[in-house]
Coordinates of C-alpha atoms and ligand atoms in Angstrom, one line a residue:
M1 CA 19.8 -54.2 -37.3
T2 CA 19.6 -51.7 -34.6
N3 CA 16.5 -49.5 -34.6
F4 CA 17.9 -46.1 -33.5
Q5 CA 14.3 -44.8 -33.4
E6 CA 13.4 -47.2 -30.6
K7 CA 13.3 -45.5 -27.2
D8 CA 16.5 -46.2 -25.1
W9 CA 17.9 -48.4 -27.9
W10 CA 21.3 -48.1 -26.2
K11 CA 20.2 -50.2 -23.2
R12 CA 20.1 -53.2 -25.5
A13 CA 23.2 -52.2 -27.4
V14 CA 26.8 -53.3 -27.4
I15 CA 29.3 -50.6 -28.2
Y16 CA 32.7 -51.2 -29.9
Q17 CA 35.5 -48.7 -29.2
I18 CA 37.9 -47.8 -32.1
Y19 CA 41.2 -46.1 -31.6
P20 CA 41.3 -44.7 -35.1
K21 CA 45.1 -44.2 -35.3
S22 CA 45.5 -47.9 -34.8
F23 CA 42.5 -49.6 -36.4
Q24 CA 43.2 -49.7 -40.2
D25 CA 45.4 -47.7 -42.4
S26 CA 44.0 -47.2 -46.0
N27 CA 46.7 -45.1 -47.7
G28 CA 50.0 -46.5 -46.5
D29 CA 51.1 -43.6 -44.2
G30 CA 51.2 -46.0 -41.3
I31 CA 48.3 -44.3 -39.5
G32 CA 44.8 -45.7 -39.3
D33 CA 42.1 -43.5 -40.9
L34 CA 38.3 -43.1 -41.6
P35 CA 38.4 -45.0 -45.0
G36 CA 40.2 -47.8 -43.1
I37 CA 37.3 -48.0 -40.7
V38 CA 34.8 -48.2 -43.6
R39 CA 36.8 -51.1 -45.0
R40 CA 36.3 -53.0 -41.8
L41 CA 32.6 -52.4 -41.2
D42 CA 31.6 -55.9 -42.4
Y43 CA 33.9 -57.4 -39.7
L44 CA 32.1 -55.3 -37.1
A45 CA 28.7 -56.2 -38.4
E46 CA 29.7 -59.8 -38.3
L47 CA 30.6 -59.4 -34.6
G48 CA 27.2 -57.8 -34.1
V49 CA 27.9 -54.5 -32.4
D50 CA 25.4 -51.7 -32.6
A51 CA 27.6 -48.6 -32.4
L52 CA 31.2 -47.5 -32.7
W53 CA 32.8 -45.1 -30.4
L54 CA 35.6 -43.4 -32.2
S55 CA 38.4 -41.9 -30.1
P56 CA 38.8 -38.3 -31.3
V57 CA 39.3 -37.8 -35.0
F58 CA 39.1 -34.0 -35.0
A59 CA 42.0 -31.7 -36.0
S60 CA 44.7 -32.0 -33.4
P61 CA 48.5 -31.6 -32.9
Q62 CA 48.3 -35.1 -31.3
V63 CA 50.2 -34.2 -28.2
D64 CA 47.7 -36.6 -26.4
N65 CA 46.6 -38.5 -29.5
G66 CA 43.6 -36.4 -30.4
Y67 CA 42.5 -35.6 -26.8
D68 CA 44.0 -32.2 -27.6
I69 CA 41.5 -30.7 -30.2
S70 CA 42.4 -27.7 -32.2
D71 CA 39.2 -27.6 -34.3
Y72 CA 36.1 -29.5 -33.2
E73 CA 34.5 -29.1 -36.6
A74 CA 37.3 -30.4 -38.8
I75 CA 38.6 -34.0 -39.3
D76 CA 42.3 -34.2 -38.8
P77 CA 43.8 -34.6 -42.3
M78 CA 45.7 -37.8 -41.2
F79 CA 42.2 -39.4 -40.7
G80 CA 40.6 -38.0 -43.8
N81 CA 38.1 -35.3 -44.3
M82 CA 34.5 -34.4 -43.7
E83 CA 33.4 -36.3 -46.7
D84 CA 35.1 -39.5 -45.3
M85 CA 33.2 -38.9 -42.1
R86 CA 29.9 -38.6 -43.9
T87 CA 30.7 -41.8 -45.8
L88 CA 31.5 -43.6 -42.6
I89 CA 28.2 -42.5 -41.0
R90 CA 26.2 -43.6 -44.0
E91 CA 28.0 -46.9 -44.6
A92 CA 27.8 -47.8 -40.9
K93 CA 24.1 -46.9 -40.8
A94 CA 23.5 -49.1 -43.7
R95 CA 24.7 -52.0 -41.5
G96 CA 22.6 -50.9 -38.5
I97 CA 25.7 -49.4 -36.8
G98 CA 25.8 -45.9 -35.3
I99 CA 28.8 -43.6 -34.9
I100 CA 29.6 -42.1 -31.5
L101 CA 32.0 -39.2 -31.4
D102 CA 34.4 -38.5 -28.6
L103 CA 33.9 -34.9 -27.4
V104 CA 36.6 -33.4 -25.3
L105 CA 34.9 -30.4 -23.8
N106 CA 37.0 -29.9 -20.7
H107 CA 40.0 -28.6 -22.6
T108 CA 41.2 -27.8 -26.1
S109 CA 44.6 -27.9 -27.7
D110 CA 46.9 -24.9 -27.1
Q111 CA 46.7 -24.6 -30.9
H112 CA 43.0 -24.1 -30.9
R113 CA 42.1 -20.7 -32.4
W114 CA 40.5 -19.7 -29.1
F115 CA 43.7 -20.3 -27.1
L116 CA 45.9 -18.6 -29.7
E117 CA 43.7 -15.6 -29.4
A118 CA 43.4 -15.9 -25.6
R119 CA 47.1 -15.6 -25.1
R120 CA 47.5 -12.5 -27.2
S121 CA 46.2 -10.1 -24.6
K122 CA 44.1 -9.9 -21.5
D123 CA 41.4 -7.9 -23.3
N124 CA 41.1 -10.3 -26.3
P125 CA 37.4 -11.6 -26.5
C126 CA 38.7 -15.1 -26.2
H127 CA 40.9 -14.5 -23.1
D128 CA 38.2 -15.5 -20.7
Y129 CA 37.6 -18.7 -22.6
Y130 CA 40.3 -20.2 -20.4
I131 CA 41.3 -20.1 -16.8
W132 CA 44.0 -17.5 -15.9
R133 CA 45.5 -16.2 -12.6
D134 CA 47.9 -13.3 -12.3
G135 CA 51.3 -14.2 -10.9
E136 CA 55.1 -14.0 -10.9
P137 CA 57.3 -16.5 -12.6
G138 CA 58.1 -19.3 -10.2
Q139 CA 55.2 -18.4 -7.9
L140 CA 52.4 -20.8 -8.9
P141 CA 48.8 -19.9 -8.0
N142 CA 48.6 -23.1 -5.9
K143 CA 50.1 -26.6 -5.7
M144 CA 47.7 -28.4 -8.1
R145 CA 49.3 -31.0 -10.2
A146 CA 48.6 -32.1 -13.8
T147 CA 47.6 -35.7 -14.5
F148 CA 50.5 -36.2 -16.9
G149 CA 53.1 -34.8 -14.4
G150 CA 54.3 -31.4 -13.4
P151 CA 52.2 -28.4 -12.1
A152 CA 48.7 -27.8 -13.4
W153 CA 49.7 -24.1 -14.1
T154 CA 51.8 -22.8 -17.0
Y155 CA 53.2 -19.3 -17.1
V156 CA 52.8 -16.9 -20.1
P157 CA 55.4 -14.2 -19.5
E158 CA 53.8 -11.8 -22.0
L159 CA 50.6 -11.7 -20.0
G160 CA 52.1 -12.1 -16.5
Q161 CA 49.6 -14.8 -16.0
Y162 CA 49.3 -18.6 -15.5
Y163 CA 46.7 -20.7 -17.3
F164 CA 45.2 -23.9 -15.8
H165 CA 45.6 -27.3 -17.4
Q166 CA 44.5 -30.6 -15.8
F167 CA 46.4 -32.6 -18.4
A168 CA 49.4 -31.6 -20.5
P169 CA 50.4 -27.9 -20.8
Q170 CA 49.3 -28.2 -24.4
Q171 CA 45.7 -29.0 -23.2
P172 CA 44.5 -25.7 -21.5
D173 CA 41.2 -26.1 -19.6
L174 CA 38.2 -24.2 -20.9
N175 CA 36.5 -21.8 -18.6
W176 CA 32.9 -23.2 -18.4
A177 CA 31.9 -20.4 -16.1
N178 CA 32.0 -18.2 -19.2
P179 CA 28.5 -18.5 -21.0
A180 CA 30.1 -17.7 -24.3
V181 CA 32.3 -20.8 -24.1
R182 CA 29.3 -22.9 -23.3
Q183 CA 27.3 -21.5 -26.3
E184 CA 30.2 -22.2 -28.7
L185 CA 30.3 -25.8 -27.6
Y186 CA 26.6 -26.3 -27.7
A187 CA 26.4 -24.9 -31.3
M188 CA 29.2 -27.2 -32.4
I189 CA 27.4 -30.2 -30.9
R190 CA 24.2 -29.3 -32.6
R191 CA 26.0 -29.2 -35.9
W192 CA 27.4 -32.8 -35.4
M193 CA 23.9 -34.0 -34.5
A194 CA 22.7 -32.7 -37.8
E195 CA 25.4 -34.9 -39.5
G196 CA 23.5 -38.0 -38.2
V197 CA 25.7 -39.3 -35.5
A198 CA 24.3 -41.8 -33.0
G199 CA 25.7 -40.1 -30.0
F200 CA 28.6 -38.8 -28.0
R201 CA 31.2 -39.9 -25.4
L202 CA 32.1 -37.0 -23.2
D203 CA 35.7 -37.0 -22.0
V204 CA 36.4 -36.2 -18.3
I205 CA 33.0 -34.5 -18.2
D206 CA 32.8 -34.5 -14.4
Q207 CA 35.7 -31.9 -14.4
I208 CA 34.0 -29.1 -16.2
G209 CA 32.5 -27.5 -13.0
K210 CA 36.0 -27.2 -11.5
D211 CA 37.1 -24.5 -9.1
P212 CA 40.9 -24.2 -9.2
D213 CA 40.9 -21.7 -6.2
L214 CA 39.2 -24.4 -4.1
E215 CA 41.6 -26.9 -5.7
V216 CA 38.6 -28.9 -6.9
T217 CA 38.5 -30.5 -10.3
A218 CA 36.0 -33.4 -10.3
N219 CA 32.5 -32.7 -9.0
G220 CA 33.0 -29.0 -8.8
P221 CA 30.3 -26.7 -7.4
R222 CA 28.7 -25.8 -10.8
L223 CA 29.0 -29.3 -12.4
L224 CA 25.3 -30.4 -12.3
E225 CA 24.1 -27.0 -13.5
F226 CA 26.4 -27.2 -16.5
L227 CA 25.5 -30.8 -17.3
R228 CA 21.8 -30.1 -17.3
E229 CA 22.2 -27.1 -19.5
L230 CA 24.4 -29.0 -21.9
N231 CA 21.7 -31.6 -22.2
R232 CA 18.9 -29.1 -22.7
E233 CA 20.7 -27.2 -25.3
T234 CA 21.9 -30.1 -27.3
F235 CA 21.1 -33.9 -27.2
G236 CA 18.3 -33.8 -24.6
G237 CA 15.2 -35.6 -26.1
A238 CA 17.1 -36.6 -29.2
N239 CA 17.3 -40.4 -28.3
L240 CA 21.0 -40.4 -28.9
V241 CA 23.4 -42.4 -26.7
T242 CA 25.5 -40.2 -24.4
V243 CA 28.2 -41.5 -22.2
G244 CA 29.8 -39.4 -19.5
E245 CA 33.3 -40.4 -18.6
A246 CA 33.5 -39.8 -14.8
W247 CA 36.6 -41.2 -12.9
G248 CA 35.3 -39.5 -9.8
A249 CA 31.7 -40.9 -9.8
N250 CA 30.3 -42.8 -6.8
I251 CA 26.9 -44.5 -6.9
P252 CA 24.8 -41.6 -5.8
R253 CA 26.4 -39.3 -8.3
A254 CA 26.2 -41.9 -11.1
R255 CA 22.4 -42.0 -10.4
V256 CA 22.2 -38.3 -11.1
Y257 CA 24.4 -38.4 -14.3
S258 CA 22.4 -41.3 -15.7
A259 CA 19.0 -40.5 -14.3
P260 CA 16.2 -42.4 -16.2
D261 CA 14.5 -39.0 -16.9
G262 CA 17.3 -38.4 -19.4
S263 CA 18.2 -35.0 -17.9
I264 CA 21.9 -35.5 -18.2
F265 CA 23.4 -38.6 -20.0
S266 CA 22.3 -42.1 -21.0
M267 CA 25.0 -43.7 -18.9
V268 CA 28.0 -43.2 -16.8
F269 CA 31.5 -44.6 -17.6
Q270 CA 33.1 -45.0 -14.2
F271 CA 36.3 -46.7 -13.0
E272 CA 35.8 -48.0 -9.5
Q273 CA 36.4 -51.6 -10.5
M274 CA 39.4 -50.6 -12.6
V275 CA 41.5 -49.0 -9.9
L276 CA 41.1 -51.8 -7.3
D277 CA 44.5 -53.1 -8.1
Q278 CA 46.1 -49.7 -8.0
G279 CA 48.7 -49.1 -5.2
A280 CA 50.3 -45.8 -4.2
S281 CA 50.3 -44.7 -7.8
K282 CA 49.2 -46.0 -11.2
W283 CA 52.7 -47.4 -11.7
E284 CA 52.7 -49.5 -8.6
P285 CA 49.8 -51.9 -8.9
K286 CA 48.9 -54.4 -6.2
P287 CA 47.3 -57.8 -6.6
M288 CA 43.6 -57.7 -7.3
A289 CA 41.5 -59.6 -4.8
L290 CA 38.5 -61.2 -6.5
P291 CA 36.1 -60.7 -3.5
A292 CA 36.8 -57.0 -3.6
L293 CA 36.0 -56.9 -7.3
K294 CA 32.8 -58.8 -6.9
A295 CA 31.7 -56.6 -4.0
S296 CA 32.3 -53.5 -6.0
I297 CA 30.5 -54.8 -9.1
A298 CA 27.6 -56.1 -6.9
R299 CA 27.2 -52.6 -5.3
W300 CA 27.0 -50.9 -8.7
Q301 CA 24.7 -53.5 -10.2
Q302 CA 22.2 -53.1 -7.3
G303 CA 22.8 -49.4 -6.8
L304 CA 21.9 -48.4 -10.4
H305 CA 19.2 -51.0 -11.0
G306 CA 16.1 -49.0 -12.0
Q307 CA 17.8 -45.8 -11.0
G308 CA 20.5 -45.3 -13.6
W309 CA 22.6 -47.0 -16.2
N310 CA 26.2 -48.1 -16.2
S311 CA 28.8 -48.9 -18.9
L312 CA 30.4 -52.3 -18.6
F313 CA 34.0 -52.5 -19.7
W314 CA 37.4 -54.1 -18.9
N315 CA 39.3 -52.2 -21.4
N316 CA 39.6 -48.8 -23.1
H317 CA 42.4 -46.8 -24.7
D318 CA 43.7 -45.8 -21.3
L319 CA 43.9 -49.3 -19.8
P320 CA 46.3 -52.2 -20.2
R321 CA 44.9 -55.4 -21.9
I322 CA 42.6 -57.2 -19.6
V323 CA 43.8 -60.7 -20.4
S324 CA 47.3 -59.7 -19.3
R325 CA 46.0 -57.9 -16.3
W326 CA 43.4 -60.1 -14.7
G327 CA 43.4 -63.2 -17.0
D328 CA 46.3 -65.4 -18.0
D329 CA 48.1 -64.3 -21.2
G330 CA 50.1 -67.6 -21.2
A331 CA 48.7 -71.1 -21.2
Y332 CA 45.1 -70.0 -20.6
R333 CA 44.9 -67.0 -22.8
V334 CA 41.9 -68.1 -24.8
E335 CA 40.0 -69.6 -21.9
S336 CA 40.6 -66.6 -19.6
A337 CA 39.7 -64.1 -22.3
K338 CA 36.4 -65.9 -22.7
A339 CA 35.9 -66.1 -18.9
L340 CA 36.4 -62.4 -18.5
A341 CA 34.0 -61.7 -21.4
V342 CA 31.2 -63.9 -20.0
T343 CA 31.6 -62.3 -16.5
L344 CA 31.1 -58.8 -17.9
H345 CA 28.5 -59.5 -20.6
G346 CA 26.2 -61.2 -18.2
L347 CA 25.8 -58.0 -16.2
Q348 CA 23.2 -55.2 -16.4
G349 CA 24.4 -52.1 -18.4
T350 CA 25.8 -51.5 -21.8
P351 CA 28.9 -53.6 -22.7
Y352 CA 31.9 -52.0 -24.4
I353 CA 34.4 -54.0 -26.4
Y354 CA 37.7 -52.3 -27.1
Q355 CA 39.4 -53.1 -30.4
G356 CA 41.4 -56.3 -30.1
E357 CA 39.7 -57.4 -26.9
E358 CA 37.5 -59.7 -29.0
L359 CA 40.7 -61.5 -30.1
G360 CA 42.0 -61.9 -26.5
L361 CA 44.9 -59.5 -27.4
T362 CA 47.6 -59.2 -24.8
N363 CA 50.0 -56.5 -23.5
T364 CA 53.2 -55.7 -25.3
A365 CA 56.8 -55.6 -24.0
F366 CA 57.9 -52.1 -25.0
R367 CA 61.3 -50.5 -25.0
Y368 CA 61.4 -46.8 -24.1
D369 CA 61.7 -45.9 -27.8
D370 CA 58.6 -47.9 -28.6
L371 CA 56.4 -45.8 -26.3
R372 CA 54.2 -43.2 -27.9
D373 CA 52.1 -42.0 -25.0
V374 CA 53.0 -38.7 -23.3
E375 CA 51.9 -40.1 -20.0
S376 CA 54.2 -43.2 -20.3
R377 CA 57.1 -41.1 -21.4
N378 CA 56.8 -38.6 -18.6
A379 CA 56.4 -41.4 -16.1
Y380 CA 59.6 -43.0 -17.4
E381 CA 61.5 -39.9 -16.7
E382 CA 59.9 -39.6 -13.3
L383 CA 60.7 -43.2 -12.3
R384 CA 64.3 -42.8 -13.5
G385 CA 64.6 -39.6 -11.5
K386 CA 63.6 -41.6 -8.4
G387 CA 66.6 -43.9 -9.1
L388 CA 65.0 -46.8 -10.9
S389 CA 67.1 -48.6 -13.5
D390 CA 65.9 -48.6 -17.1
E391 CA 64.8 -52.2 -16.7
K392 CA 62.8 -51.6 -13.5
A393 CA 61.2 -48.4 -14.9
M394 CA 60.2 -50.1 -18.1
A395 CA 58.8 -53.1 -16.2
A396 CA 56.6 -50.8 -14.2
I397 CA 55.4 -49.0 -17.3
N398 CA 54.8 -52.1 -19.4
R399 CA 52.4 -53.5 -16.8
V400 CA 49.9 -50.7 -17.0
A401 CA 50.9 -48.3 -19.9
R402 CA 48.1 -47.0 -22.0
D403 CA 50.4 -47.9 -25.0
N404 CA 49.3 -51.5 -24.5
A405 CA 45.9 -50.6 -25.7
R406 CA 47.1 -48.6 -28.7
T407 CA 49.2 -51.1 -30.7
P408 CA 47.7 -51.5 -34.2
M409 CA 44.8 -53.9 -34.7
P410 CA 46.1 -57.3 -35.9
W411 CA 44.0 -58.2 -38.9
D412 CA 45.9 -61.2 -40.3
D413 CA 49.3 -62.8 -40.2
S414 CA 50.7 -60.9 -43.2
E415 CA 53.4 -58.2 -42.9
N416 CA 52.3 -55.5 -40.3
A417 CA 49.3 -57.7 -39.6
G418 CA 47.3 -56.2 -42.5
F419 CA 47.2 -52.9 -40.6
T420 CA 49.3 -50.9 -43.0
S421 CA 51.3 -51.3 -46.2
G422 CA 53.7 -48.6 -44.8
T423 CA 55.6 -48.2 -41.6
P424 CA 53.2 -48.3 -38.6
W425 CA 53.2 -45.2 -36.4
M426 CA 53.6 -47.5 -33.4
M427 CA 55.0 -51.0 -33.0
L428 CA 52.7 -54.0 -33.4
N429 CA 52.1 -56.5 -30.7
P430 CA 54.5 -59.2 -31.9
A431 CA 51.9 -61.9 -31.2
Y432 CA 50.0 -61.0 -34.3
P433 CA 51.0 -64.1 -36.4
R434 CA 49.1 -66.0 -33.7
I435 CA 46.5 -63.5 -32.5
N436 CA 44.7 -61.9 -35.4
A437 CA 41.2 -61.3 -36.7
A438 CA 41.3 -63.6 -39.7
A439 CA 42.3 -66.5 -37.6
A440 CA 39.7 -65.7 -34.9
V441 CA 36.8 -65.4 -37.4
A442 CA 37.7 -68.7 -39.0
D443 CA 37.8 -70.6 -35.7
P444 CA 34.4 -71.5 -34.2
D445 CA 36.1 -71.9 -30.8
S446 CA 37.8 -68.5 -30.7
V447 CA 37.5 -65.6 -28.3
F448 CA 35.8 -63.8 -31.1
A449 CA 33.1 -66.5 -31.4
T450 CA 32.4 -66.1 -27.6
Y451 CA 31.9 -62.4 -28.0
K452 CA 29.7 -62.8 -31.0
R453 CA 27.6 -65.3 -29.1
L454 CA 27.3 -63.0 -26.0
I455 CA 26.2 -60.1 -28.2
A456 CA 23.6 -62.3 -29.9
L457 CA 22.3 -63.6 -26.5
R458 CA 21.8 -60.0 -25.3
K459 CA 19.7 -59.3 -28.3
Q460 CA 17.6 -62.5 -27.8
Y461 CA 17.0 -62.5 -24.1
P462 CA 15.7 -59.3 -22.4
I463 CA 16.9 -60.7 -19.0
F464 CA 20.4 -59.5 -20.0
T465 CA 19.2 -55.9 -20.2
E466 CA 16.5 -55.9 -17.6
G467 CA 17.2 -58.6 -14.9
D468 CA 18.2 -57.7 -11.4
F469 CA 21.4 -59.0 -9.8
T470 CA 22.3 -61.3 -6.9
L471 CA 25.9 -62.2 -6.1
L472 CA 26.7 -65.7 -5.1
S473 CA 29.4 -66.8 -2.6
P474 CA 30.9 -63.3 -2.2
D475 CA 34.0 -64.6 -0.3
D476 CA 35.0 -67.3 -2.8
E477 CA 38.4 -66.3 -4.1
Q478 CA 38.2 -68.4 -7.3
V479 CA 34.6 -68.3 -8.5
F480 CA 32.7 -65.3 -9.8
A481 CA 29.0 -66.3 -9.9
Y482 CA 25.7 -64.4 -9.9
I483 CA 22.1 -64.7 -10.7
R484 CA 20.0 -62.4 -12.8
R485 CA 16.2 -62.5 -12.4
R486 CA 13.3 -61.0 -14.5
G487 CA 9.8 -62.1 -13.5
E488 CA 9.7 -65.9 -13.8
E489 CA 13.0 -66.0 -15.6
A490 CA 16.4 -66.6 -14.0
M491 CA 19.9 -66.7 -15.4
L492 CA 23.0 -68.1 -13.7
V493 CA 26.5 -66.9 -14.7
A494 CA 29.3 -68.9 -13.2
V495 CA 33.0 -68.3 -14.0
N496 CA 36.2 -69.7 -12.6
W497 CA 38.6 -66.8 -12.3
S498 CA 41.6 -69.0 -11.8
G499 CA 43.9 -71.5 -13.5
K500 CA 43.0 -74.2 -11.0
P501 CA 39.8 -76.3 -10.9
A502 CA 37.2 -74.7 -8.6
A503 CA 34.4 -76.2 -6.5
F504 CA 31.0 -75.0 -7.6
E505 CA 27.6 -76.4 -6.9
T506 CA 24.9 -75.3 -9.3
P507 CA 22.0 -73.8 -7.3
A508 CA 19.0 -76.2 -7.2
E509 CA 16.7 -73.9 -9.1
F510 CA 19.0 -74.3 -12.1
A511 CA 19.0 -78.2 -12.0
A512 CA 16.9 -78.4 -15.1
A513 CA 18.1 -75.1 -16.7
R514 CA 19.3 -74.8 -20.2
P515 CA 22.9 -73.7 -21.0
L516 CA 23.0 -70.6 -23.1
L517 CA 26.8 -70.6 -23.3
E518 CA 29.5 -73.0 -22.1
T519 CA 33.1 -72.1 -22.8
Q520 CA 34.3 -75.7 -22.0
A521 CA 31.4 -78.1 -22.6
P522 CA 30.4 -80.6 -21.4
A523 CA 29.9 -79.3 -17.9
E524 CA 31.1 -81.4 -14.9
A525 CA 29.0 -81.6 -11.8
G526 CA 30.3 -79.8 -8.7
R527 CA 33.2 -78.0 -10.3
L528 CA 34.5 -75.6 -12.9
R529 CA 37.6 -76.3 -14.9
P530 CA 40.4 -73.7 -15.0
W531 CA 38.8 -70.4 -16.4
E532 CA 35.6 -72.2 -17.3
A533 CA 32.5 -70.1 -17.8
R534 CA 28.8 -71.0 -18.1
I535 CA 25.5 -69.2 -18.5
L536 CA 22.4 -71.2 -17.6
Y537 CA 18.8 -70.1 -18.2
A538 CA 15.6 -71.2 -16.5
A539 CA 12.3 -69.8 -17.7
G540 CA 10.3 -70.5 -14.5
Q541 CA 9.2 -73.7 -12.8
Ligands
TEU601 O1 41.0 -39.7 -19.6 C1 40.7 -39.2 -18.4 C2 41.7 -39.4 -17.3 O2 41.6 -38.9 -16.2 C3 42.9 -40.2 -17.8 O3 43.9 -39.2 -18.2 C4 43.5 -41.0 -16.7 O4 43.8 -40.3 -15.6 C5 44.7 -41.6 -17.3 O5 44.4 -42.3 -18.5 C6 45.3 -42.6 -16.3 O6 46.4 -43.2 -16.9 C7 40.5 -39.0 -20.7 C8 40.9 -39.8 -22.0 O7 40.3 -41.0 -21.9 C9 42.4 -39.9 -22.1 O8 42.8 -40.6 -23.2 C10 42.9 -38.4 -22.2 O9 44.3 -38.5 -22.2 C11 42.4 -37.6 -21.1 O10 41.0 -37.7 -20.8 C12 42.6 -36.1 -21.4 O11 41.8 -35.7 -22.4
CA602 CA1 46.3 -43.5 -43.1

């Protein structure tokens, strides 16, 4: 049972991310919903997680699956209503689990009342809630591009003006320079706090200080001023967990965002490790070199130790499945999923588990019609426009598409994997008869069992939360090994990141150490089996 009163409880916590549309449908419309989540709380309590981050469940036209919010204070009817949310908060709390809401404060939907008003006339009180520039059709204010393709400016002929949108045209950016916008958002956050949520995840929050005239989005000139004000006016001092998503963070900035004085957020959610295998574009990945990954993780572990707090994750709703990406989703699926889990959960920070990751769920081979994500669909058109065949374009998309993360949760081997009694809004991963929660919970050797054990260890041994970090053999291309230390205690994490046996000598100080977790016991001296992972613990000689 998590004690949400305890100071900095989130440092000892493990957070589970739910993509509500794809978690559990309760009424047969093929779309996951809040009552569905309530139905699965016992599963989550069994796993042992402390809090659930729900991707947005607010009213939305769903152009970007809820990251386009049309009313921050209403639940989208497809997910249920406000009473369902209160039930979820209460039922989760009864199991020691907190609810984290996903706030998208950088932009709204173009169907938000504010934007509908804003585009009526230049002197409407809401006009200045968004970012406008005068212009002629076809003469864009500048050459900024939107993340999902096309220009970042869309023309409104009635006004003779362009509005700015970092994402889809249906996601106009809010004008944070306007104090009225900020006060509206703060008041809304305070009302959610009064509902008893455990905290917030803040979407692309490092973009709110943007200056489109300077062509700057992330880390804009007024960013820190806005972040500190947001904190003071809302969750500052409330002992909630707050997670700032910041693609553009480096270590010095992350220290500011997650400063131990609590002046901005509890922790940062940054992506340096997750773009190491990205080539010229997201759709052209290059092989990931293990030494580069280790170096990056080591820098962040050491750079934030005592000076900030990091999120630990391999997956979220924007990333392909880790076992298909860096593990082996064929013969070593189970072993590699465990190996990746051990590597991550041994680190300092707050671990995140994305729904299905605890089952070792894999990527899916989509056809174009199976894709649901606006980003994937636009990318397909772009790749075809560059002359790629359907087959080549789909191969590029399937490797990294966000849709991989968004297939419905496989609960069991019944029809539609127990996700829905109706027609699922998006195709299931066809592996569900083999990879599903019921099978994993029943199997003491499952990926699920390893995650459960890792969560329990973090609760039992403060060294997971507090220990410092030393990387071993940085140049080794197969083994990822490190030591954590806390006073007299030491912990060794050793993982073979390959499908071949690897040489590995246990450091002498761990000769008499106790294994906390072994994915392929009994251990052999001097080597690790393919994808084998171990954690050893020594309490001081
Ligand atoms: O993502 C931030 C973001 O920058 C991503 O759009 C990223 O560039 C993309 O996923 C790469 O493929 C957040 C949310 O996590 C994402 O789901 C939203 O689409 C986006 O913001 C807009 O709200
Ligand atoms: Ca439903």
